[in-house]
Short mmCIF file of C-alpha atoms and ligand atoms in Angstrom, two decimals:
data_model
loop_
_atom_site.label_atom_id
_atom_site.label_comp_id
_atom_site.label_asym_id
_atom_site.label_seq_id
_atom_site.Cartn_x
_atom_site.Cartn_y
_atom_site.Cartn_z
CA MET A 1 -201.81 -60.57 -98.32
CA LYS A 2 -200.21 -57.35 -97.12
CA VAL A 3 -202.65 -54.47 -97.59
CA LEU A 4 -202.18 -50.69 -97.28
CA VAL A 5 -205.18 -48.38 -96.78
CA ILE A 6 -204.76 -44.67 -97.60
CA GLY A 7 -206.48 -42.08 -95.41
CA GLY A 8 -207.05 -41.31 -91.76
CA GLY A 9 -210.72 -40.60 -91.04
CA GLY A 10 -213.77 -42.45 -89.76
CA ARG A 11 -214.39 -43.93 -93.18
CA GLU A 12 -210.88 -45.40 -93.27
CA HIS A 13 -211.37 -46.79 -89.76
CA ALA A 14 -214.51 -48.59 -90.99
CA VAL A 15 -212.64 -49.94 -94.03
CA CYS A 16 -209.67 -51.06 -91.89
CA LEU A 17 -211.91 -52.74 -89.33
CA ALA A 18 -213.72 -54.69 -92.06
CA LEU A 19 -210.41 -55.66 -93.70
CA SER A 20 -208.93 -56.76 -90.38
CA LYS A 21 -211.65 -59.43 -90.24
CA SER A 22 -210.67 -60.87 -93.62
CA GLU A 23 -208.69 -64.09 -93.62
CA ARG A 24 -207.12 -62.91 -96.87
CA VAL A 25 -205.38 -60.02 -95.07
CA THR A 26 -202.29 -61.11 -93.15
CA GLU A 27 -200.89 -57.65 -92.52
CA LEU A 28 -202.70 -54.31 -92.54
CA LEU A 29 -201.04 -50.89 -92.86
CA CYS A 30 -202.70 -47.46 -92.95
CA ALA A 31 -201.19 -44.14 -94.04
CA PRO A 32 -201.51 -41.80 -92.25
CA GLY A 33 -204.12 -43.56 -90.04
CA ASN A 34 -205.32 -42.27 -86.66
CA GLY A 35 -205.64 -43.16 -82.98
CA GLY A 36 -208.40 -45.73 -83.52
CA ILE A 37 -207.07 -47.27 -86.71
CA ALA A 38 -203.82 -47.96 -84.82
CA ARG A 39 -205.67 -50.74 -82.98
CA VAL A 40 -206.26 -52.75 -86.15
CA ALA A 41 -203.49 -51.59 -88.50
CA ARG A 42 -199.91 -50.38 -88.36
CA CYS A 43 -200.19 -46.63 -88.97
CA ILE A 44 -197.62 -44.62 -90.95
CA PRO A 45 -198.35 -41.02 -89.85
CA GLU A 46 -195.45 -39.58 -91.88
CA VAL A 47 -197.10 -40.49 -95.20
CA LYS A 48 -200.04 -38.17 -95.84
CA ALA A 49 -202.95 -39.15 -98.09
CA THR A 50 -202.01 -36.50 -100.67
CA ASP A 51 -198.35 -37.63 -100.91
CA VAL A 52 -198.66 -39.86 -103.97
CA GLU A 53 -194.92 -40.43 -104.39
CA GLY A 54 -194.62 -41.18 -100.67
CA ILE A 55 -197.42 -43.75 -101.00
CA VAL A 56 -195.71 -45.42 -103.97
CA ARG A 57 -192.37 -45.47 -102.12
CA LEU A 58 -193.94 -46.93 -98.97
CA SER A 59 -195.75 -49.61 -100.98
CA LYS A 60 -192.48 -50.68 -102.61
CA GLU A 61 -190.38 -50.56 -99.43
CA GLU A 62 -192.96 -52.59 -97.51
CA HIS A 63 -193.63 -54.99 -100.40
CA VAL A 64 -197.36 -54.24 -100.15
CA ASP A 65 -199.55 -56.53 -102.28
CA PHE A 66 -202.62 -54.32 -102.53
CA VAL A 67 -203.41 -50.65 -101.85
CA VAL A 68 -206.89 -49.31 -101.05
CA VAL A 69 -207.04 -45.62 -102.03
CA THR A 70 -210.04 -44.23 -100.14
CA PRO A 71 -210.01 -40.34 -100.13
CA ASP A 72 -210.80 -38.07 -103.08
CA ASP A 73 -207.51 -36.13 -103.22
CA PRO A 74 -205.06 -38.97 -103.98
CA LEU A 75 -207.54 -40.41 -106.51
CA ALA A 76 -207.73 -37.05 -108.31
CA LEU A 77 -203.91 -36.83 -108.19
CA GLY A 78 -203.58 -40.15 -110.03
CA CYS A 79 -202.45 -42.34 -107.11
CA VAL A 80 -203.99 -45.50 -108.60
CA ASP A 81 -202.35 -44.82 -111.99
CA ARG A 82 -198.94 -44.45 -110.32
CA LEU A 83 -199.35 -47.65 -108.28
CA GLU A 84 -200.47 -49.62 -111.33
CA ALA A 85 -197.50 -48.30 -113.31
CA GLU A 86 -195.27 -49.83 -110.62
CA GLY A 87 -197.13 -53.14 -110.88
CA ILE A 88 -198.91 -52.73 -107.53
CA ARG A 89 -202.58 -53.73 -107.41
CA ALA A 90 -204.91 -51.02 -106.13
CA PHE A 91 -208.58 -50.40 -105.38
CA GLY A 92 -209.92 -47.08 -106.66
CA PRO A 93 -210.51 -45.29 -109.95
CA THR A 94 -207.75 -43.93 -112.17
CA GLN A 95 -207.28 -40.17 -112.43
CA ALA A 96 -209.35 -40.09 -115.64
CA ALA A 97 -212.22 -42.02 -114.03
CA ALA A 98 -212.00 -39.95 -110.81
CA ARG A 99 -213.06 -36.91 -112.87
CA MET A 100 -216.61 -38.13 -112.11
CA GLU A 101 -215.94 -36.36 -108.80
CA SER A 102 -212.97 -34.07 -109.35
CA SER A 103 -214.68 -32.05 -112.09
CA LYS A 104 -218.34 -31.23 -111.64
CA ILE A 105 -218.37 -29.85 -115.20
CA PHE A 106 -217.04 -33.16 -116.56
CA SER A 107 -219.74 -35.18 -114.80
CA LYS A 108 -222.49 -32.70 -115.71
CA GLU A 109 -221.55 -32.87 -119.38
CA LEU A 110 -221.58 -36.65 -119.20
CA MET A 111 -225.06 -36.60 -117.65
CA ARG A 112 -226.31 -34.15 -120.25
CA LYS A 113 -224.88 -36.16 -123.16
CA TYR A 114 -226.35 -39.45 -121.95
CA HIS A 115 -229.71 -38.09 -120.71
CA ILE A 116 -229.17 -38.96 -117.06
CA PRO A 117 -231.68 -37.00 -114.92
CA THR A 118 -230.02 -34.12 -113.05
CA ALA A 119 -230.40 -30.36 -112.46
CA LYS A 120 -230.10 -28.12 -115.53
CA CYS A 121 -226.98 -26.00 -115.44
CA GLU A 122 -224.78 -23.44 -117.20
CA VAL A 123 -220.98 -23.28 -117.03
CA PHE A 124 -219.03 -20.02 -116.73
CA THR A 125 -215.35 -19.16 -116.99
CA ASP A 126 -215.98 -15.42 -116.94
CA CYS A 127 -217.18 -13.72 -113.77
CA ALA A 128 -219.04 -10.84 -115.49
CA GLN A 129 -220.97 -13.28 -117.68
CA ALA A 130 -221.91 -15.41 -114.67
CA LEU A 131 -223.19 -12.30 -112.85
CA SER A 132 -225.28 -11.07 -115.77
CA TYR A 133 -226.70 -14.57 -116.26
CA LEU A 134 -227.84 -14.49 -112.62
CA ASP A 135 -229.82 -11.29 -113.38
CA THR A 136 -232.01 -13.40 -115.68
CA GLN A 137 -232.62 -16.15 -113.10
CA GLU A 138 -234.73 -16.68 -110.00
CA ALA A 139 -233.73 -17.82 -106.51
CA PRO A 140 -233.19 -20.27 -104.95
CA ILE A 141 -230.33 -21.19 -107.24
CA VAL A 142 -227.18 -23.25 -106.78
CA VAL A 143 -223.58 -22.10 -107.40
CA LYS A 144 -220.79 -24.69 -107.55
CA ALA A 145 -217.02 -24.53 -107.99
CA ASP A 146 -215.85 -26.97 -110.66
CA GLY A 147 -213.12 -28.74 -108.68
CA LEU A 148 -212.62 -30.32 -105.27
CA ALA A 149 -213.21 -27.87 -102.42
CA LEU A 150 -213.37 -30.00 -99.25
CA GLY A 151 -217.12 -30.39 -99.73
CA LYS A 152 -217.54 -26.61 -99.36
CA GLY A 153 -217.68 -25.56 -103.01
CA VAL A 154 -221.49 -25.60 -103.20
CA VAL A 155 -223.76 -22.70 -102.26
CA VAL A 156 -227.54 -23.15 -102.33
CA ALA A 157 -228.35 -19.44 -102.58
CA GLN A 158 -231.71 -18.23 -101.28
CA THR A 159 -231.42 -14.90 -103.09
CA ILE A 160 -229.80 -13.73 -106.35
CA ASP A 161 -227.54 -11.41 -104.31
CA GLU A 162 -226.29 -14.36 -102.28
CA ALA A 163 -225.62 -16.27 -105.52
CA LYS A 164 -223.67 -13.31 -106.90
CA GLU A 165 -221.59 -13.13 -103.76
CA ALA A 166 -220.77 -16.85 -104.10
CA VAL A 167 -219.75 -16.36 -107.73
CA ARG A 168 -217.49 -13.43 -106.79
CA ASP A 169 -215.93 -15.39 -103.92
CA MET A 170 -215.14 -18.32 -106.18
CA MET A 171 -214.08 -16.48 -109.34
CA GLN A 172 -212.51 -13.26 -108.03
CA GLY A 173 -211.75 -14.03 -104.40
CA HIS A 174 -210.18 -17.37 -105.40
CA LYS A 175 -211.73 -18.88 -102.30
CA PHE A 176 -211.07 -22.36 -103.63
CA GLY A 177 -208.02 -21.60 -105.79
CA GLU A 178 -208.08 -23.24 -109.22
CA SER A 179 -211.18 -25.24 -108.24
CA GLY A 180 -213.22 -22.06 -108.58
CA ALA A 181 -211.78 -20.83 -111.90
CA ARG A 182 -214.87 -22.31 -113.55
CA VAL A 183 -218.29 -22.30 -111.91
CA LEU A 184 -221.61 -23.96 -112.55
CA ILE A 185 -224.91 -22.22 -111.95
CA GLU A 186 -227.53 -24.82 -111.42
CA GLU A 187 -231.28 -25.17 -111.10
CA CYS A 188 -232.28 -25.84 -107.48
CA MET A 189 -233.88 -29.25 -106.98
CA PHE A 190 -236.26 -30.01 -104.14
CA GLY A 191 -236.73 -33.26 -102.27
CA ARG A 192 -235.09 -35.65 -99.83
CA GLU A 193 -231.54 -36.85 -100.47
CA VAL A 194 -230.42 -40.47 -100.61
CA THR A 195 -226.94 -41.82 -101.32
CA VAL A 196 -226.29 -45.01 -103.24
CA LEU A 197 -222.73 -46.31 -103.07
CA CYS A 198 -221.94 -48.93 -105.71
CA PHE A 199 -219.03 -51.26 -106.14
CA CYS A 200 -218.04 -50.99 -109.79
CA ASP A 201 -215.45 -52.85 -111.88
CA GLY A 202 -216.22 -51.06 -115.14
CA LYS A 203 -218.55 -53.81 -116.35
CA THR A 204 -220.82 -54.45 -113.37
CA LEU A 205 -222.33 -52.11 -110.78
CA ARG A 206 -223.38 -53.65 -107.46
CA PRO A 207 -225.24 -51.16 -105.21
CA MET A 208 -224.79 -51.25 -101.42
CA PRO A 209 -227.76 -50.52 -99.12
CA ALA A 210 -228.90 -46.93 -99.73
CA SER A 211 -228.03 -44.46 -96.98
CA GLN A 212 -228.89 -40.97 -95.77
CA ASP A 213 -226.41 -38.40 -94.55
CA HIS A 214 -227.04 -35.34 -92.33
CA LYS A 215 -224.89 -32.53 -93.71
CA ARG A 216 -225.96 -29.53 -91.63
CA ALA A 217 -224.30 -28.89 -88.26
CA PHE A 218 -227.45 -28.55 -86.11
CA ASP A 219 -230.73 -30.35 -85.45
CA GLY A 220 -233.54 -29.81 -87.91
CA ASP A 221 -231.03 -29.42 -90.78
CA LEU A 222 -230.03 -25.95 -89.60
CA GLY A 223 -226.63 -24.26 -89.53
CA PRO A 224 -223.66 -24.55 -91.87
CA ASN A 225 -222.83 -27.53 -94.09
CA THR A 226 -220.33 -30.00 -92.65
CA GLY A 227 -218.62 -33.13 -93.91
CA GLY A 228 -221.56 -35.02 -92.39
CA MET A 229 -222.90 -35.23 -88.81
CA GLY A 230 -224.37 -38.71 -89.00
CA ALA A 231 -225.81 -41.31 -91.35
CA PHE A 232 -227.99 -44.36 -91.43
CA ALA A 233 -228.70 -47.30 -93.72
CA PRO A 234 -230.72 -48.72 -95.32
CA SER A 235 -232.83 -45.70 -96.29
CA PRO A 236 -236.58 -46.36 -96.03
CA LEU A 237 -237.06 -43.77 -98.81
CA TYR A 238 -235.27 -46.10 -101.20
CA THR A 239 -238.09 -48.55 -101.79
CA PRO A 240 -237.68 -51.53 -104.15
CA ALA A 241 -239.70 -49.63 -106.77
CA ILE A 242 -237.42 -46.57 -106.49
CA ALA A 243 -234.36 -48.82 -106.56
CA GLN A 244 -235.52 -50.36 -109.83
CA ARG A 245 -236.16 -46.97 -111.34
CA VAL A 246 -232.73 -45.67 -110.26
CA GLU A 247 -231.09 -48.78 -111.67
CA ARG A 248 -232.84 -48.27 -115.01
CA GLU A 249 -232.70 -44.48 -115.34
CA ILE A 250 -229.44 -43.64 -113.55
CA LEU A 251 -227.08 -46.48 -112.60
CA GLN A 252 -227.03 -48.50 -115.82
CA PRO A 253 -226.97 -45.36 -118.04
CA THR A 254 -224.05 -44.01 -115.95
CA LEU A 255 -222.09 -47.24 -116.42
CA ALA A 256 -222.83 -47.21 -120.17
CA ALA A 257 -221.84 -43.51 -120.38
CA MET A 258 -218.50 -44.07 -118.65
CA ASN A 259 -217.70 -46.93 -121.00
CA ALA A 260 -218.82 -44.99 -124.08
CA GLU A 261 -216.50 -42.16 -123.00
CA GLY A 262 -213.65 -44.64 -122.90
CA PHE A 263 -212.76 -44.94 -119.23
CA THR A 264 -213.14 -47.91 -116.92
CA PHE A 265 -214.40 -46.96 -113.48
CA LYS A 266 -213.08 -49.35 -110.83
CA GLY A 267 -213.81 -48.64 -107.20
CA VAL A 268 -216.80 -47.16 -105.40
CA LEU A 269 -219.11 -44.90 -107.37
CA TYR A 270 -221.03 -42.64 -104.98
CA VAL A 271 -224.34 -41.52 -106.47
CA GLY A 272 -225.98 -38.67 -104.55
CA LEU A 273 -229.68 -38.55 -105.43
CA MET A 274 -232.48 -36.04 -104.89
CA MET A 275 -235.94 -37.60 -104.69
CA THR A 276 -237.78 -34.85 -106.58
CA PRO A 277 -241.54 -34.84 -107.28
CA THR A 278 -240.78 -35.96 -110.85
CA GLY A 279 -238.47 -38.78 -109.77
CA PRO A 280 -234.90 -39.40 -108.63
CA ARG A 281 -232.23 -37.10 -110.11
CA VAL A 282 -228.46 -36.99 -109.60
CA VAL A 283 -227.10 -34.28 -107.28
CA GLU A 284 -223.51 -35.40 -107.69
CA TYR A 285 -221.17 -38.31 -108.23
CA ASN A 286 -218.20 -39.04 -106.02
CA ALA A 287 -215.46 -41.49 -106.90
CA ARG A 288 -215.10 -43.08 -103.45
CA PHE A 289 -216.82 -44.29 -100.28
CA GLY A 290 -218.79 -41.55 -98.47
CA ASP A 291 -217.94 -40.32 -95.00
CA PRO A 292 -219.87 -40.93 -92.68
CA GLU A 293 -222.13 -43.14 -94.88
CA THR A 294 -219.48 -45.88 -94.90
CA GLN A 295 -219.57 -46.07 -91.09
CA ALA A 296 -223.28 -46.99 -91.38
CA ILE A 297 -222.94 -49.33 -94.37
CA LEU A 298 -219.92 -51.55 -93.78
CA PRO A 299 -221.23 -52.83 -90.40
CA LEU A 300 -224.08 -54.35 -92.44
CA LEU A 301 -221.75 -56.23 -94.79
CA ASP A 302 -221.92 -59.96 -94.34
CA ALA A 303 -219.07 -60.85 -96.70
CA ASP A 304 -215.30 -60.50 -97.05
CA LEU A 305 -214.53 -56.88 -98.03
CA MET A 306 -211.03 -57.77 -99.21
CA ALA A 307 -212.43 -60.40 -101.59
CA ILE A 308 -214.76 -57.74 -103.01
CA PHE A 309 -211.87 -55.26 -103.48
CA GLU A 310 -209.87 -57.93 -105.29
CA ALA A 311 -212.84 -58.82 -107.49
CA VAL A 312 -213.26 -55.16 -108.46
CA GLU A 313 -209.57 -54.80 -109.29
CA ALA A 314 -209.59 -58.00 -111.37
CA GLY A 315 -212.82 -57.13 -113.19
CA ARG A 316 -214.81 -60.06 -111.83
CA LEU A 317 -217.29 -58.25 -109.61
CA LYS A 318 -220.25 -59.95 -111.30
CA ASP A 319 -219.51 -63.21 -109.50
CA ALA A 320 -218.28 -61.80 -106.19
CA GLU A 321 -220.10 -62.85 -103.04
CA ILE A 322 -221.75 -59.77 -101.53
CA ARG A 323 -224.36 -60.28 -98.84
CA TRP A 324 -225.91 -57.73 -96.47
CA LYS A 325 -227.38 -58.29 -93.03
CA ASN A 326 -231.09 -57.76 -92.75
CA GLU A 327 -230.54 -55.00 -90.17
CA SER A 328 -230.26 -51.22 -89.87
CA ALA A 329 -227.26 -49.19 -88.78
CA ALA A 330 -227.04 -45.63 -87.46
CA CYS A 331 -223.88 -43.56 -87.03
CA VAL A 332 -223.81 -40.45 -84.82
CA VAL A 333 -220.82 -38.13 -85.30
CA LEU A 334 -219.25 -36.51 -82.24
CA ALA A 335 -217.67 -33.24 -83.35
CA SER A 336 -215.45 -30.62 -81.75
CA GLY A 337 -217.27 -27.52 -80.47
CA GLY A 338 -217.18 -24.86 -83.20
CA TYR A 339 -216.89 -27.32 -86.13
CA PRO A 340 -217.17 -26.67 -89.10
CA GLY A 341 -215.61 -23.38 -88.03
CA ALA A 342 -212.57 -23.03 -85.77
CA TYR A 343 -212.26 -25.55 -82.93
CA ALA A 344 -209.80 -26.64 -80.24
CA SER A 345 -207.68 -29.80 -80.53
CA GLY A 346 -205.77 -32.02 -78.09
CA LEU A 347 -208.65 -32.46 -75.61
CA GLU A 348 -208.81 -35.76 -73.76
CA ILE A 349 -211.65 -38.12 -74.73
CA THR A 350 -213.17 -40.44 -72.11
CA GLY A 351 -215.82 -43.15 -72.22
CA ILE A 352 -214.91 -44.85 -75.51
CA GLU A 353 -214.64 -48.26 -73.82
CA ASP A 354 -217.99 -47.74 -72.05
CA ALA A 355 -219.65 -46.96 -75.38
CA ALA A 356 -218.12 -50.07 -76.96
CA ALA A 357 -219.30 -52.17 -73.99
CA LEU A 358 -222.87 -51.25 -74.97
CA GLY A 359 -222.30 -53.03 -78.29
CA ALA A 360 -221.58 -49.94 -80.40
CA THR A 361 -218.60 -49.52 -82.71
CA VAL A 362 -216.70 -46.31 -82.11
CA TYR A 363 -214.96 -45.17 -85.28
CA HIS A 364 -212.19 -42.65 -84.88
CA ALA A 365 -212.25 -39.74 -87.32
CA GLY A 366 -209.99 -37.07 -85.81
CA THR A 367 -208.13 -38.54 -82.83
CA ARG A 368 -204.57 -39.03 -81.65
CA ALA A 369 -203.57 -41.79 -79.23
CA GLN A 370 -200.74 -41.12 -76.78
CA GLY A 371 -199.63 -42.98 -73.69
CA GLY A 372 -202.82 -45.04 -73.50
CA ARG A 373 -205.05 -41.96 -73.72
CA VAL A 374 -206.98 -40.61 -76.70
CA TYR A 375 -207.14 -36.91 -77.65
CA THR A 376 -209.20 -34.91 -80.14
CA ALA A 377 -207.36 -34.05 -83.37
CA GLY A 378 -209.96 -32.84 -85.85
CA GLY A 379 -213.39 -31.36 -86.44
CA ARG A 380 -215.21 -34.64 -86.67
CA VAL A 381 -213.74 -36.66 -83.80
CA LEU A 382 -215.66 -39.95 -83.50
CA GLY A 383 -218.52 -41.79 -85.19
CA VAL A 384 -220.60 -44.04 -82.96
CA THR A 385 -222.41 -46.77 -84.90
CA ALA A 386 -224.96 -49.28 -83.65
CA THR A 387 -226.84 -51.93 -85.60
CA ALA A 388 -230.23 -53.44 -84.75
CA ARG A 389 -233.29 -55.08 -86.28
CA THR A 390 -234.98 -51.70 -86.84
CA LEU A 391 -233.72 -48.21 -87.59
CA ARG A 392 -235.43 -46.87 -84.43
CA GLU A 393 -233.55 -49.35 -82.28
CA ALA A 394 -230.24 -48.71 -84.06
CA VAL A 395 -230.64 -44.96 -83.50
CA ASP A 396 -231.50 -45.40 -79.81
CA ARG A 397 -228.55 -47.70 -79.26
CA ALA A 398 -226.14 -45.35 -81.05
CA TYR A 399 -227.30 -42.44 -78.85
CA ALA A 400 -227.11 -44.49 -75.67
CA ALA A 401 -223.48 -45.34 -76.50
CA ALA A 402 -222.62 -41.79 -77.63
CA GLY A 403 -223.92 -40.53 -74.26
CA ARG A 404 -221.08 -42.37 -72.51
CA ILE A 405 -218.40 -40.41 -74.35
CA HIS A 406 -217.11 -37.06 -73.24
CA PHE A 407 -214.65 -34.36 -74.26
CA ASP A 408 -214.81 -30.62 -73.63
CA GLY A 409 -217.07 -28.84 -76.12
CA MET A 410 -218.34 -32.09 -77.66
CA HIS A 411 -221.20 -31.51 -80.11
CA MET A 412 -223.58 -34.00 -81.71
CA ARG A 413 -226.87 -33.74 -83.52
CA ARG A 414 -229.74 -35.25 -81.53
CA ASP A 415 -231.92 -36.08 -84.54
CA ILE A 416 -229.90 -38.50 -86.67
CA GLY A 417 -232.41 -40.79 -88.40
CA SER A 418 -235.30 -39.49 -86.33
CA ARG A 419 -237.37 -38.29 -89.28
CA ASP A 420 -237.30 -41.74 -90.89
CA ALA A 421 -237.10 -44.10 -87.93
P1 LIG B 1 -222.40 -31.56 -103.33
O1 LIG B 1 -221.08 -31.08 -102.79
O2 LIG B 1 -222.53 -31.51 -104.81
O3 LIG B 1 -222.82 -32.85 -102.66
O4 LIG B 1 -223.50 -30.59 -102.77
C1 LIG B 1 -223.67 -30.42 -101.40
C2 LIG B 1 -225.12 -30.31 -101.09
O5 LIG B 1 -225.68 -29.18 -101.75
C3 LIG B 1 -225.95 -31.49 -101.57
O6 LIG B 1 -225.92 -32.56 -100.70
C4 LIG B 1 -227.32 -30.85 -101.66
O7 LIG B 1 -227.91 -30.79 -100.38
C5 LIG B 1 -227.02 -29.45 -102.11
N1 LIG B 1 -227.19 -29.33 -103.58
C6 LIG B 1 -226.25 -29.51 -104.53
N2 LIG B 1 -226.78 -29.33 -105.76
C7 LIG B 1 -228.07 -29.01 -105.58
C8 LIG B 1 -229.16 -28.67 -106.47
N3 LIG B 1 -228.99 -28.60 -107.79
N4 LIG B 1 -230.36 -28.40 -105.92
C9 LIG B 1 -230.53 -28.44 -104.58
N5 LIG B 1 -229.57 -28.73 -103.70
C10 LIG B 1 -228.35 -29.01 -104.19
N1 LIG B 2 -220.91 -37.54 -96.79
C1 LIG B 2 -220.65 -36.90 -98.01
C2 LIG B 2 -219.44 -37.33 -98.71
O1 LIG B 2 -218.75 -38.26 -98.34
O2 LIG B 2 -219.11 -36.72 -99.72
#
């Protein structure tokens, strides 16, 4: 089968690497791809992940049999709908189903209607009303833009003044364009966060090992929010008893709710959970694999990823063979100095082969390969993943490998997994 993967980050590298091991895949393409993906797939840098018509054209020209749509933007733009209309099989939710992620108000209303535990919230379309509502509330409080905002549309405000500033930025300053035309003001939940990614074909949900992400830029969960500085799986916080409770109170009700609302969710449903003192509650849904969670989860898969994607697309996930290794995986992100703020690009990276020689997998997130050398080309540059019998060992091995890699200004957190290992 000829398969096209959409995207060009560390997550897509992990997906491509897993697919390249499938006997079902005879040819692998990736648009746009990156310097590391180019080793396992033919990259098409001209076709960007948001260029839905370009993706459809490429799929037809190349006679692609199956397209894996990984990032949030093309899903929200209806990429899967367009491919299906052309008779091309695809993995990922339709535009209607992707609203689970692309509209926080949509998913909140669904949770409220079907009694799925989450933070209480109010929705505002008028800035003055949002500000006067805040006068009646207490901090900390959470302000969210409705639409996609590159993971930056959430402010956990420590004071009411900070919350007001966030509301003004989103609604008057148009910081996130249309995404901020409507805002949610949400109760602040307290607890540890765990992510559960689930394969879903609309009838069956099959959870992957639970993972934990590290969103803040610096050690000790300090500094600004990022796309994610590292992840590990499985999460020791997600005990079998918690897993059963989440299945009963959150996963199955979410599947039933999506069906009752008349849309079939096919793809990966990302369920972000907060382990609050009163039990697990939903922080957010995403309609795709997480990044960098995927770089810590797929190395644990002991089955054919392509066969799973096909089973999801065909609606026969219930019988698909999905096994997981009885191991732990840790992924440490190597970022450009300054990220998530401004950073330099085009710096040469050395030591990738040395890191791989230690048994780690080096996923490329923002790199460019040229003339046999690899250069930085993004905020998150590489993700170094190691697997081992225990989380402690996986973490140590990931750091040992990461220590072999160098580029000017390179920044990594030193405490990935350390609180739980
Ligand atoms: P999101 O983009 O919805 O994942 O939010 C980003 C981060 O903001 C989450 O991972 C949480 O750490 C935090 N967050 C979002 N909503 C809440 C909430 N209601 N209470 C506390 N923290 C939250
Ligand atoms: N790591 C968070 C996300 O993928 O949204």
